[in-house]
Coordinates of C-alpha atoms and ligand atoms in Angstrom, one line a residue:
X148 CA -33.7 30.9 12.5
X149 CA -35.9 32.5 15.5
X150 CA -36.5 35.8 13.4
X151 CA -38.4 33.4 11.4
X152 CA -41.0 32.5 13.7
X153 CA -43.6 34.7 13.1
X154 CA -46.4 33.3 15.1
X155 CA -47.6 34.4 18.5
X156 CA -47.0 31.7 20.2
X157 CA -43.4 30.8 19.0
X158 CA -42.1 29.4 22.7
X159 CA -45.1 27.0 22.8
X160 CA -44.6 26.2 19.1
X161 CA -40.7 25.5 19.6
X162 CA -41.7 23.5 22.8
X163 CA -44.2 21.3 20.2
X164 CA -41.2 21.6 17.5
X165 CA -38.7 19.7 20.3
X166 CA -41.0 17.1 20.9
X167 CA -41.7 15.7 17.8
X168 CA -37.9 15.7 17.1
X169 CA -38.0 13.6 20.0
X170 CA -40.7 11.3 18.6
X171 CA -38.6 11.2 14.8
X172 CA -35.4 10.5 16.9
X173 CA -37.4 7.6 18.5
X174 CA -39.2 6.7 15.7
X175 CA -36.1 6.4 13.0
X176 CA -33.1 6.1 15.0
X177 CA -30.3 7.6 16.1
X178 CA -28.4 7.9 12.9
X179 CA -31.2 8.8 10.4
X180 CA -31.8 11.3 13.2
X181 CA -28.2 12.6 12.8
X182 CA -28.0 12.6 9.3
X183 CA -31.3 14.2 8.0
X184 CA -34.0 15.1 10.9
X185 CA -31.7 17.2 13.1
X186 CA -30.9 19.6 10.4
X187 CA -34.5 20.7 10.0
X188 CA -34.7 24.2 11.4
X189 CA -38.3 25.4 12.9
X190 CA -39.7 28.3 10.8
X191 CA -43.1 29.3 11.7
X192 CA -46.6 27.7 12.7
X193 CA -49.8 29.8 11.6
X194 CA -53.2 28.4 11.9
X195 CA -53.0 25.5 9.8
X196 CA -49.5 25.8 8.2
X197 CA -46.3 24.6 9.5
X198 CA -43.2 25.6 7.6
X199 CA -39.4 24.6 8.7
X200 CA -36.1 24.8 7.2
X201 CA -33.3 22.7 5.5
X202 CA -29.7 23.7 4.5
X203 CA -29.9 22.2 1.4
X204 CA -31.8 21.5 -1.9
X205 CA -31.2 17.6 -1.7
X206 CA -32.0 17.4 2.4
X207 CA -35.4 18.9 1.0
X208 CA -36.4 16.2 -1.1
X209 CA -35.4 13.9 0.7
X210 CA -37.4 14.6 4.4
X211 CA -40.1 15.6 2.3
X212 CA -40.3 12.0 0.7
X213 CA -38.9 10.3 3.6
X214 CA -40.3 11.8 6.6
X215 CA -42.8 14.5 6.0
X216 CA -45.8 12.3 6.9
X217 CA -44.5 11.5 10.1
X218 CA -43.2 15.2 10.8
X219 CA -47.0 15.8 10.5
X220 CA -48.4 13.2 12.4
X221 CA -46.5 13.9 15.3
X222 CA -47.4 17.6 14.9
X223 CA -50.7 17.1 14.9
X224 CA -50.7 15.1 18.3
X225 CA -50.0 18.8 19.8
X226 CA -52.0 20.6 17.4
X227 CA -54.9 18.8 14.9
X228 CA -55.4 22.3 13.0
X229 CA -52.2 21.6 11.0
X230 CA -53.3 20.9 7.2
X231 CA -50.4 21.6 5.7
X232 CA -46.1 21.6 5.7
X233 CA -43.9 23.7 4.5
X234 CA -40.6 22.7 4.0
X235 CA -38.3 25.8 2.4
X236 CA -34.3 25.7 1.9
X237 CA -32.5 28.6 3.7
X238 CA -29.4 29.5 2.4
X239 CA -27.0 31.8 4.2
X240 CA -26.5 33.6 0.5
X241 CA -29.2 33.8 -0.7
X242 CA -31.8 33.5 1.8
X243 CA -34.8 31.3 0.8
X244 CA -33.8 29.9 -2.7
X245 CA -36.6 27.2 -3.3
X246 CA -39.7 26.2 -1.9
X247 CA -41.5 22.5 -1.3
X248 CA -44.7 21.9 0.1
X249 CA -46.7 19.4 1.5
X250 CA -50.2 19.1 1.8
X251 CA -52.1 16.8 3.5
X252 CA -50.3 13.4 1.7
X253 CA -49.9 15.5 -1.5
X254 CA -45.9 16.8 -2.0
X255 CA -46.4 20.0 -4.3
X256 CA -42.7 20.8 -5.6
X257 CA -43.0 24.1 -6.8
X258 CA -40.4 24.6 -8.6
X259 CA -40.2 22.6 -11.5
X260 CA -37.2 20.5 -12.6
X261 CA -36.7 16.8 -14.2
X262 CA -35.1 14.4 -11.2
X263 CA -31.6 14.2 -12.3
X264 CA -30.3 10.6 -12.6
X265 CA -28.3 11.2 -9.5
X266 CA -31.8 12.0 -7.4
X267 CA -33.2 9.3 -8.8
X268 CA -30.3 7.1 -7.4
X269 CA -30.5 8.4 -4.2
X270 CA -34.5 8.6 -4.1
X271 CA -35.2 5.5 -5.7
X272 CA -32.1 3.4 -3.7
X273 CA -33.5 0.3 -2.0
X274 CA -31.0 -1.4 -0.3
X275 CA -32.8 -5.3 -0.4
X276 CA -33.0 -4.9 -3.8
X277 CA -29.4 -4.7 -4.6
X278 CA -28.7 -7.8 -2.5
X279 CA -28.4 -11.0 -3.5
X280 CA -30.9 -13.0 -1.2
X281 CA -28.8 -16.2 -1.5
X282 CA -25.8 -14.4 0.0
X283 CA -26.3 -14.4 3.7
X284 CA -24.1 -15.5 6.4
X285 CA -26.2 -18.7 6.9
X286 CA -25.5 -19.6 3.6
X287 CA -22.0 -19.4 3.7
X288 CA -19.6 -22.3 4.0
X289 CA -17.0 -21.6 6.6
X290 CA -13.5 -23.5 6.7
X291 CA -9.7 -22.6 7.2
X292 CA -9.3 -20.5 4.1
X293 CA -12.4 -18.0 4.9
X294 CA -12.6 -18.5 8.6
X295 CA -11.2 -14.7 10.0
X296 CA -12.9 -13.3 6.9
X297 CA -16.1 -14.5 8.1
X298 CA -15.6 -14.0 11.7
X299 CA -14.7 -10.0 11.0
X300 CA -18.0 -9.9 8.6
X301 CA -20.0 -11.5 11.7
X302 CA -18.7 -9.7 14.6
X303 CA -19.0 -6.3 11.9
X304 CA -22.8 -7.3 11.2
X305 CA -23.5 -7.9 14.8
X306 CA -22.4 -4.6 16.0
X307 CA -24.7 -2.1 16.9
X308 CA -21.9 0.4 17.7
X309 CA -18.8 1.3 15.2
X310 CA -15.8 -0.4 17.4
X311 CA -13.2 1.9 16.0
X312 CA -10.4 -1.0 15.9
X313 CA -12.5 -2.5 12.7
X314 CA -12.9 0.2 10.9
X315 CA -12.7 -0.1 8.5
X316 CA -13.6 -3.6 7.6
X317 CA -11.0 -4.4 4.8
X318 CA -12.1 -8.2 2.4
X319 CA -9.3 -8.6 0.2
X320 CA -8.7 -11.9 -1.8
X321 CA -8.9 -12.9 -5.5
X322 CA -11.9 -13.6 -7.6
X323 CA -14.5 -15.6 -6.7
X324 CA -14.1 -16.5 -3.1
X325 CA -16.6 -14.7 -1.4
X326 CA -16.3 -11.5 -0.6
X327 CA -19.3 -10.2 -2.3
X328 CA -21.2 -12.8 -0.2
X329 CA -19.7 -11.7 3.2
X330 CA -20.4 -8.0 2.3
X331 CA -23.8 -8.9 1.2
X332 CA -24.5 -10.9 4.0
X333 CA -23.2 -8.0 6.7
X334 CA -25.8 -5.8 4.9
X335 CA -28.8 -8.0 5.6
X336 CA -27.6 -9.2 9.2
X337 CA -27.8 -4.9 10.1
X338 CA -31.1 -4.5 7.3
X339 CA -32.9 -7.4 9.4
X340 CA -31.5 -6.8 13.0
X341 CA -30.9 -3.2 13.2
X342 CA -33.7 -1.6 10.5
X343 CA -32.8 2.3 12.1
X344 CA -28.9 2.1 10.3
X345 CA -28.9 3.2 6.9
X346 CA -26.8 0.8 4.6
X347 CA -25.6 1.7 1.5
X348 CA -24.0 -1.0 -0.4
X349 CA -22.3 0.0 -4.2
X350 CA -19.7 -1.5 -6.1
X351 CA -16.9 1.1 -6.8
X352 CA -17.4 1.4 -10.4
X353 CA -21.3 2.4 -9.5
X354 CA -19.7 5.1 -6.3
X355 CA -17.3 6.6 -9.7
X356 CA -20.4 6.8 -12.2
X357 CA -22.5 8.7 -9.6
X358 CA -20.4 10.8 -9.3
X359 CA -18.7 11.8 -12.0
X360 CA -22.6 12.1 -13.2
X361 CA -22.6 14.8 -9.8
X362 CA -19.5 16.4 -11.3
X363 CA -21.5 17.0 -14.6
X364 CA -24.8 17.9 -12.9
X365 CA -23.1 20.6 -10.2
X366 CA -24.6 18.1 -7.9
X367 CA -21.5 17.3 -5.9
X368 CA -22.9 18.8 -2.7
X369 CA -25.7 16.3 -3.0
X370 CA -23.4 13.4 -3.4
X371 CA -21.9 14.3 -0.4
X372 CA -24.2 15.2 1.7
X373 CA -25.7 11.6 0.6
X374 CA -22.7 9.4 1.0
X375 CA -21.8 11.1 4.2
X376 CA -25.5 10.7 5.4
X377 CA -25.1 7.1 5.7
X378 CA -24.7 4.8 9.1
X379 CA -22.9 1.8 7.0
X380 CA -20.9 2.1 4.0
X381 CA -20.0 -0.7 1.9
X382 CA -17.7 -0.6 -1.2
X383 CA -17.4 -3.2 -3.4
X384 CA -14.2 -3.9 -5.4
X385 CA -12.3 -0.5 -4.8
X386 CA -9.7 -1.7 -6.8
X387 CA -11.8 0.0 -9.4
X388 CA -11.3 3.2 -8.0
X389 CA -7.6 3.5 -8.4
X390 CA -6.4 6.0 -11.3
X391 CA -8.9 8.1 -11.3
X392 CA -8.0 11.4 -9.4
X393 CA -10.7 12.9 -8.4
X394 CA -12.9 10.0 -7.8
X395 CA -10.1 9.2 -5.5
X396 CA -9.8 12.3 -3.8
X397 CA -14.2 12.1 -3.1
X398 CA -13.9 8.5 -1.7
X399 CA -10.8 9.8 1.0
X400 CA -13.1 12.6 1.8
X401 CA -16.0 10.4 2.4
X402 CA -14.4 8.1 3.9
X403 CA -12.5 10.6 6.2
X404 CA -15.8 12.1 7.1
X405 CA -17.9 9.0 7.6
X406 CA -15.0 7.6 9.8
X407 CA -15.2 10.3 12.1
X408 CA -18.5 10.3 12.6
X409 CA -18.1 7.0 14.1
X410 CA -20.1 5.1 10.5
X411 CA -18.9 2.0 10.0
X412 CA -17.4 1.2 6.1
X413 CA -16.4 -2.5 5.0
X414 CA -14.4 -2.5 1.5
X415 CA -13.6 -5.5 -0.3
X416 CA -11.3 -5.8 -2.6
X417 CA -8.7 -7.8 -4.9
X418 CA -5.8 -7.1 -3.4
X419 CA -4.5 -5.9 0.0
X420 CA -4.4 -2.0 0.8
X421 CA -0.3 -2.0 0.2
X422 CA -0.9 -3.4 -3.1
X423 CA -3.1 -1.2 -4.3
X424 CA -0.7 0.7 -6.9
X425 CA -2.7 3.4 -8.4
X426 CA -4.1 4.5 -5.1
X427 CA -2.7 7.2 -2.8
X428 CA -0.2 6.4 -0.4
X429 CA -2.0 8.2 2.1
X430 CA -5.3 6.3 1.2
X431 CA -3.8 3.5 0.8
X432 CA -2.5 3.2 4.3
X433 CA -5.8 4.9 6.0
X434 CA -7.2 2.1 4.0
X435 CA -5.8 -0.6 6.3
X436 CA -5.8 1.3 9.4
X437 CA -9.0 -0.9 10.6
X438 CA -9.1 -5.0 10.3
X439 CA -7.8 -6.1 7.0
X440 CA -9.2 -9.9 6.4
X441 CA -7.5 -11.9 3.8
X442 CA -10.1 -14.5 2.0
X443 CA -7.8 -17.2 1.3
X444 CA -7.9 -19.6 -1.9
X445 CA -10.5 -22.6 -1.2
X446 CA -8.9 -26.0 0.2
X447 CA -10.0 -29.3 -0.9
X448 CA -12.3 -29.7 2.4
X449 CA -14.2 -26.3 2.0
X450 CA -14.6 -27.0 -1.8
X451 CA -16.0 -30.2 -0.6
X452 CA -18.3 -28.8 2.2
X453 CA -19.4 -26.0 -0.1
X454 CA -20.7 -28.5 -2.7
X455 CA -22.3 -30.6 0.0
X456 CA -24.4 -27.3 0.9
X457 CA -25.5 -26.2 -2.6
X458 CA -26.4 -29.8 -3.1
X459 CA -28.8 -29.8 -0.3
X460 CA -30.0 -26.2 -1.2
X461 CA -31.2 -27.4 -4.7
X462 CA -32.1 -30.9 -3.2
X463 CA -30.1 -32.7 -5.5
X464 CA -28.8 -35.9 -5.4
X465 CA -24.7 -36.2 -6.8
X466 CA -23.1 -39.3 -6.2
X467 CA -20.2 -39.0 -3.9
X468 CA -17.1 -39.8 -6.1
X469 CA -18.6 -37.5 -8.0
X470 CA -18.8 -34.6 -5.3
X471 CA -14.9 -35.7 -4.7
X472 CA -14.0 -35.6 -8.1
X473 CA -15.6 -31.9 -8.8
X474 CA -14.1 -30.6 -5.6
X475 CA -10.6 -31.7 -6.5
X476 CA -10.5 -30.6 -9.8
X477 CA -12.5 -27.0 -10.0
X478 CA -10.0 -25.6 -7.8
X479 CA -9.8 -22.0 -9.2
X480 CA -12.9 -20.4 -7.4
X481 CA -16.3 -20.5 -5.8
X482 CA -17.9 -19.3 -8.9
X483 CA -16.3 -22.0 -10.9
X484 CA -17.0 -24.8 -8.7
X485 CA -20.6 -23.4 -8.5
X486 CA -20.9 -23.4 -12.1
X487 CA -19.5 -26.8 -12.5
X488 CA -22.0 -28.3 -10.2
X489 CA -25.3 -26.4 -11.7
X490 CA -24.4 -27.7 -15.1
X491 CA -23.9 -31.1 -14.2
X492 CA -27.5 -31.2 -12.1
X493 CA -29.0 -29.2 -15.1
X494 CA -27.9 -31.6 -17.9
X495 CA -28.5 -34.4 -15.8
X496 CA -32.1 -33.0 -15.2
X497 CA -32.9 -32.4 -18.9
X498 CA -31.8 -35.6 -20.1
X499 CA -32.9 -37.4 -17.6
X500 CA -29.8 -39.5 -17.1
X501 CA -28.5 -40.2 -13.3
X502 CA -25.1 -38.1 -12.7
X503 CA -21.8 -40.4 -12.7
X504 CA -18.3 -39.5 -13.3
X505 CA -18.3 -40.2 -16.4
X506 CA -21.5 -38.1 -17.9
X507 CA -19.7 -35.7 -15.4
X508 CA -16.5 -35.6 -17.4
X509 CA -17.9 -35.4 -20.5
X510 CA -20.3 -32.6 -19.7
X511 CA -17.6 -30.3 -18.1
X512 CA -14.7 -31.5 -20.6
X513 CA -14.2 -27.8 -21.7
X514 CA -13.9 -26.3 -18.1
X515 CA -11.8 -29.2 -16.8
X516 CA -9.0 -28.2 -19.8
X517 CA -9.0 -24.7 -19.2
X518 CA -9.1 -25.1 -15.2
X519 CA -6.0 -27.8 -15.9
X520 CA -2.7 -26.3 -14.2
X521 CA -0.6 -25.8 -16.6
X522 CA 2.9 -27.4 -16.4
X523 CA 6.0 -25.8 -17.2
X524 CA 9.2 -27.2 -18.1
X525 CA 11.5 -25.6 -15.9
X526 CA 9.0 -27.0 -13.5
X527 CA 9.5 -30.5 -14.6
X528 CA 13.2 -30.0 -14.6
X529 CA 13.2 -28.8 -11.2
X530 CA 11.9 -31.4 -9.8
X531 CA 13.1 -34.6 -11.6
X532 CA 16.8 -32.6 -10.5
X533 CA 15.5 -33.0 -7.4
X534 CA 13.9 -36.4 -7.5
X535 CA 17.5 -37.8 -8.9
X536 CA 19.2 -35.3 -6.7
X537 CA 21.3 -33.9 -9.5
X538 CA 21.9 -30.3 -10.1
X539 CA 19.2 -28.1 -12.5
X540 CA 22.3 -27.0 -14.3
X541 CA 22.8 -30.6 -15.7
X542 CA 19.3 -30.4 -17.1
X543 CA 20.8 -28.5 -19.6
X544 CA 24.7 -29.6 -20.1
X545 CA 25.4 -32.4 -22.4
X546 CA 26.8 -34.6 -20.0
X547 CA 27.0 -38.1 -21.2
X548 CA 27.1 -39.9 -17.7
X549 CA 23.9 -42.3 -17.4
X550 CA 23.1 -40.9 -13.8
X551 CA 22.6 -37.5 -15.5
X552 CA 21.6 -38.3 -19.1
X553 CA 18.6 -40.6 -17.6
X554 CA 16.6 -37.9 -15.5
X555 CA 17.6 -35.2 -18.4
X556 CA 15.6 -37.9 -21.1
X557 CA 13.0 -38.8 -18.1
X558 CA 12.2 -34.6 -17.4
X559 CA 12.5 -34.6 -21.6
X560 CA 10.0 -37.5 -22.1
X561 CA 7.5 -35.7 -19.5
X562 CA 8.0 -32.1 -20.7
X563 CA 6.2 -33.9 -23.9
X564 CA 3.6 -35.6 -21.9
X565 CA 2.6 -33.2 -19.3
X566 CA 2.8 -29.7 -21.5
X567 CA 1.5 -28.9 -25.3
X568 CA 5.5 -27.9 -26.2
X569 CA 7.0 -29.4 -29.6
X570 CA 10.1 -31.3 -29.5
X571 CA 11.8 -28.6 -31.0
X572 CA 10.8 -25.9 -27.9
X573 CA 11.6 -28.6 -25.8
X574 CA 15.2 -28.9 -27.0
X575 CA 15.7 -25.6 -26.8
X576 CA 14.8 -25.3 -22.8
X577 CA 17.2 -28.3 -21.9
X578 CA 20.5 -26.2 -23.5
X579 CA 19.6 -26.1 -26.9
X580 CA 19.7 -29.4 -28.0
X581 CA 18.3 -30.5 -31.4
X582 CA 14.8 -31.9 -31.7
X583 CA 16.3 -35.2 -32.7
X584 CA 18.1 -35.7 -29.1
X585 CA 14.8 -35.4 -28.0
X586 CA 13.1 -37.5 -30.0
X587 CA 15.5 -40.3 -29.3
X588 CA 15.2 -39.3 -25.4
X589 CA 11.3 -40.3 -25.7
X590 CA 12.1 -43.5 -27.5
X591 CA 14.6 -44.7 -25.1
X592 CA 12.0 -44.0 -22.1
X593 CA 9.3 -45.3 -23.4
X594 CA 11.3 -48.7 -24.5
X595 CA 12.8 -48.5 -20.3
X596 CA 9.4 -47.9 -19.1
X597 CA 8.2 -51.6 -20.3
X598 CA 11.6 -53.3 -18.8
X599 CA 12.7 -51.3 -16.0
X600 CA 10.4 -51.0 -12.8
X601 CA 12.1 -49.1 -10.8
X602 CA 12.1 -46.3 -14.3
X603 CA 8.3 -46.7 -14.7
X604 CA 7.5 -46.2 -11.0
X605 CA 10.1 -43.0 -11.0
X606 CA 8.2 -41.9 -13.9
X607 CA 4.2 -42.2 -12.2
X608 CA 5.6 -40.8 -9.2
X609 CA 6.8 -38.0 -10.8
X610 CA 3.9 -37.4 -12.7
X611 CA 1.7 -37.4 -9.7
X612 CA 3.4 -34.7 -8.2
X613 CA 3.3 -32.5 -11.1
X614 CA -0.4 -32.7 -11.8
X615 CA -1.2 -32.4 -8.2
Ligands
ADP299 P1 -16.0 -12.5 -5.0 O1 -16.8 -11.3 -4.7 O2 -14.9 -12.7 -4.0 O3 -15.4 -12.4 -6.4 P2 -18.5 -13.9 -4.7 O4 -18.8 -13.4 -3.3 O5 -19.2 -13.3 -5.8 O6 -16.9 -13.8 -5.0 O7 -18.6 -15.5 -4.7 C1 -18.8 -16.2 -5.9 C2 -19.8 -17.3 -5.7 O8 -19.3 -18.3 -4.8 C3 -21.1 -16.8 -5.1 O9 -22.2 -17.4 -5.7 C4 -21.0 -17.2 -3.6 O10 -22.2 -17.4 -3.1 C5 -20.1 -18.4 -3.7 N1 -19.3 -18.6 -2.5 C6 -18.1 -18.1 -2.3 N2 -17.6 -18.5 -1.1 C7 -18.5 -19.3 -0.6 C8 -18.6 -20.0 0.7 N3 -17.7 -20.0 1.6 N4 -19.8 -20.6 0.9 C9 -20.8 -20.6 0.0 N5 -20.8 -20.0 -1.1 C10 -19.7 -19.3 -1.4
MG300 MG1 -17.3 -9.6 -5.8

């Protein structure tokens, strides 16, 4: 770039030049350095004009929006002459393609063109505002199921350096049990703690749109020069990248890149790397080269102790057999449980009636049936065979010896209680019997029940363990 120069004084201006590259370094970090400042070429200084160079349309826009204040600030510490700033775009083909300038706080862009969407992604990306603000590590309930989850997140978030043995960070675990939050909350711990990284957090179905909107655009150089411009990389449910080829074949680049420039990348996901079917094998195994964290289902204790803290969040007061009763029942997921609990305190709030387990049952009477396990049969069968320690195949023979026929009617006689089957389905599942036999089955327990003890604790023995 030195046959640029066409002042005088180039070795004194180059000398100025190096200097305030040291100042941006200081002033914007290490990796912002990296990524955009470093690849600003010195041009030429006249009187009051300083003009550099960028590889590339995108790296343009960008210092000029980002940095083009402070490149002048700094200059003018050496030299206070300097009104305005030049930045052009020097291609190796065709030499200087497009030209920006920036004068004083004005930004000139003289050639005109509507932002594409994709510039206006890039441009108008602001990292807090993506974030949930309620999903930060202090917020988050920690307990057996979520415990190495968390700890990777923290020690991840606390880093200032990429420790190549968790990278990347891979969250897998199924819906709802946090790993948005964790990834949310690593981005503020670095946003707060470390301001010079540059964290980009997108769901995978955002990371696809951009850029298949790039492909359409020609703006892929853009997109990559963007994605690989970043310090931390976050990905959010790259399940949603599997299938699509060329999407895939973009994210293994990035990521490939980004991991050898020492960036750190966290991914969460639904399922672990191995299971991810539509993705690459070679992905899918560079995938879990780093720390792969599994976010386990919640436990009755961390349901518990995550209701105790949104309680105190929202400054509500739930009695605690109701507390016990939500957390044994809402066992699917976070969300779930979450939602349980705001509409209880919301309904409770607007009608102005104190929370118990009853107003708590009616209001949530929908969720709870849908949340219900469902009970199979076979499950039944299995385990009054095993209660009465008989074989499973007798479940469905037509033995007539009481020690079988009695579990056979008791595992009939629940079938009916603990699932919606009709008599006739049910029949059919214990060897095809008629829905008569069944019928009379029900009778004769329900009749034993009343006179037998031994029969009626069997029976709410049983029961317990199938609804638990
Ligand atoms: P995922 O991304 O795994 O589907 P989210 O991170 O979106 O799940 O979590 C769903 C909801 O549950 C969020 O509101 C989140 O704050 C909450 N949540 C999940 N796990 C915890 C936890 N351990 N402590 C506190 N809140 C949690
Ligand atoms: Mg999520």
């Amino acid at each position: 770039m030195n046959n640029l120069a066409q002042c005088t004084n180039v070795g004194s201006d180059i000398d100025i030049w190096q200097k305030v590259q040291t100042k941006l370094r200081n002033e914007f970090g290490e990796g912002t350095y990296k990524s955009w400042l470093s690849k600003l070429n010195f041009g030429s200084h006249d009187a009051n004009k300083l003009t550099l160079y960028v590889p590339t349309k995108f790296m343009r826009e960008w210092i000029v929006t980002h940095y083009s204040d402070s490149i002048k600030n700094y200059w003018k510490n050496h030299n206070p002459n300097l009104q305005e700033l030049e930045i052009n775009i020097a291609s190796t083909q065709n030499g200087f393609i497009s030209k920006v300038a920036s004068k004083e706080s004005k930004v000139e862009i003289y050639e005109s063109r509507s932002p594409s969407d994709l510039d206006n992604f890039y441009q108008n990306y602001n990292l807090t505002s993506v974030l949930d603000p309620r999903f930060t590590f202090d917020n988050f309930v920690v307990g057996a199921p979520n415990e190495f989850a968390y700890a990777a997140a923290r020690s991840v978030a606390e880093k200032t350096k990429t420790a190549s043995k968790m990278n990347p960070l891979f969250l897998y675990g199924g819906v709802g049990l946090g790993k948005t939050h964790l990834m949310h909350a690593i981005a503020w711990h670095i946003h707060n703690n470390q301001k010079n990284r540059k964290v980009v957090y997108i769901s995978a179905e955002k990371f696809m749109y951009q850029f298949v909107r790039a492909l359409k655009n020609k703006e892929i150089i853009s997109f990559k020069e963007y994605f690989r411009s970043v310090d931390v990389l976050m990905i959010d449910d790259v399940q949603f990248i599997c299938g699509k080829d060329s999407t895939q074949e973009e994210f293994f680049h990035t990521f490939n890149a980004l991991i050898d420039n020492n960036c750190q990348i966290v991914i969460s996901c639904d399922r672990s790397p191995s299971d991810l079917n539509d993705m690459e094998e070679r992905i899918k195994s560079r995938l879990g080269w780093g720390l792969v964290a599994d976010v386990h289902s919640t436990t009755y204790e961390l349901r518990l102790g995550i209701l105790l803290s949104k309680i105190e969040q929202m400054k509500a007061t739930v009695p605690k057999e109701v507390i016990e009763f939500l957390a044994s029942r809402i066992t699917s997921n976070v969300r779930e449980l979450e939602g349980a609990l705001n509409k209880v305190i919301a309904l409770s709030k607007l009608v102005g009636r104190e929370i118990n387990l009853e107003n708590t049952q009616e209001i949530l009477r929908d969720l709870l049936r849908s949340s219900e396990r469902v009970i199979t049969i076979e499950e039944i069968q299995k385990k009054v065979a095993e209660h009465y320690n008989i074989k499973m195949a007798d479940m469905a023979s037509s033995k007539k010896s009481r020690s079988i026929a009695r579990p056979r009617q008791i595992a009939m006689y629940l079938s009916k209680n603990l699932t919606s089957k009709s008599l006739m389905e049910i029949g059919r599942k214990f060897g095809g019997k008629d829905h008569t036999t069944v019928m009379h089955a029900l009778k004769t327990i329900e009749t034993l029940k009343t006179s037998d003890n031994e029969i009626a604790e069997d029976i709410r023995i049983l029961s317990k363990i199938l609804q638990s």
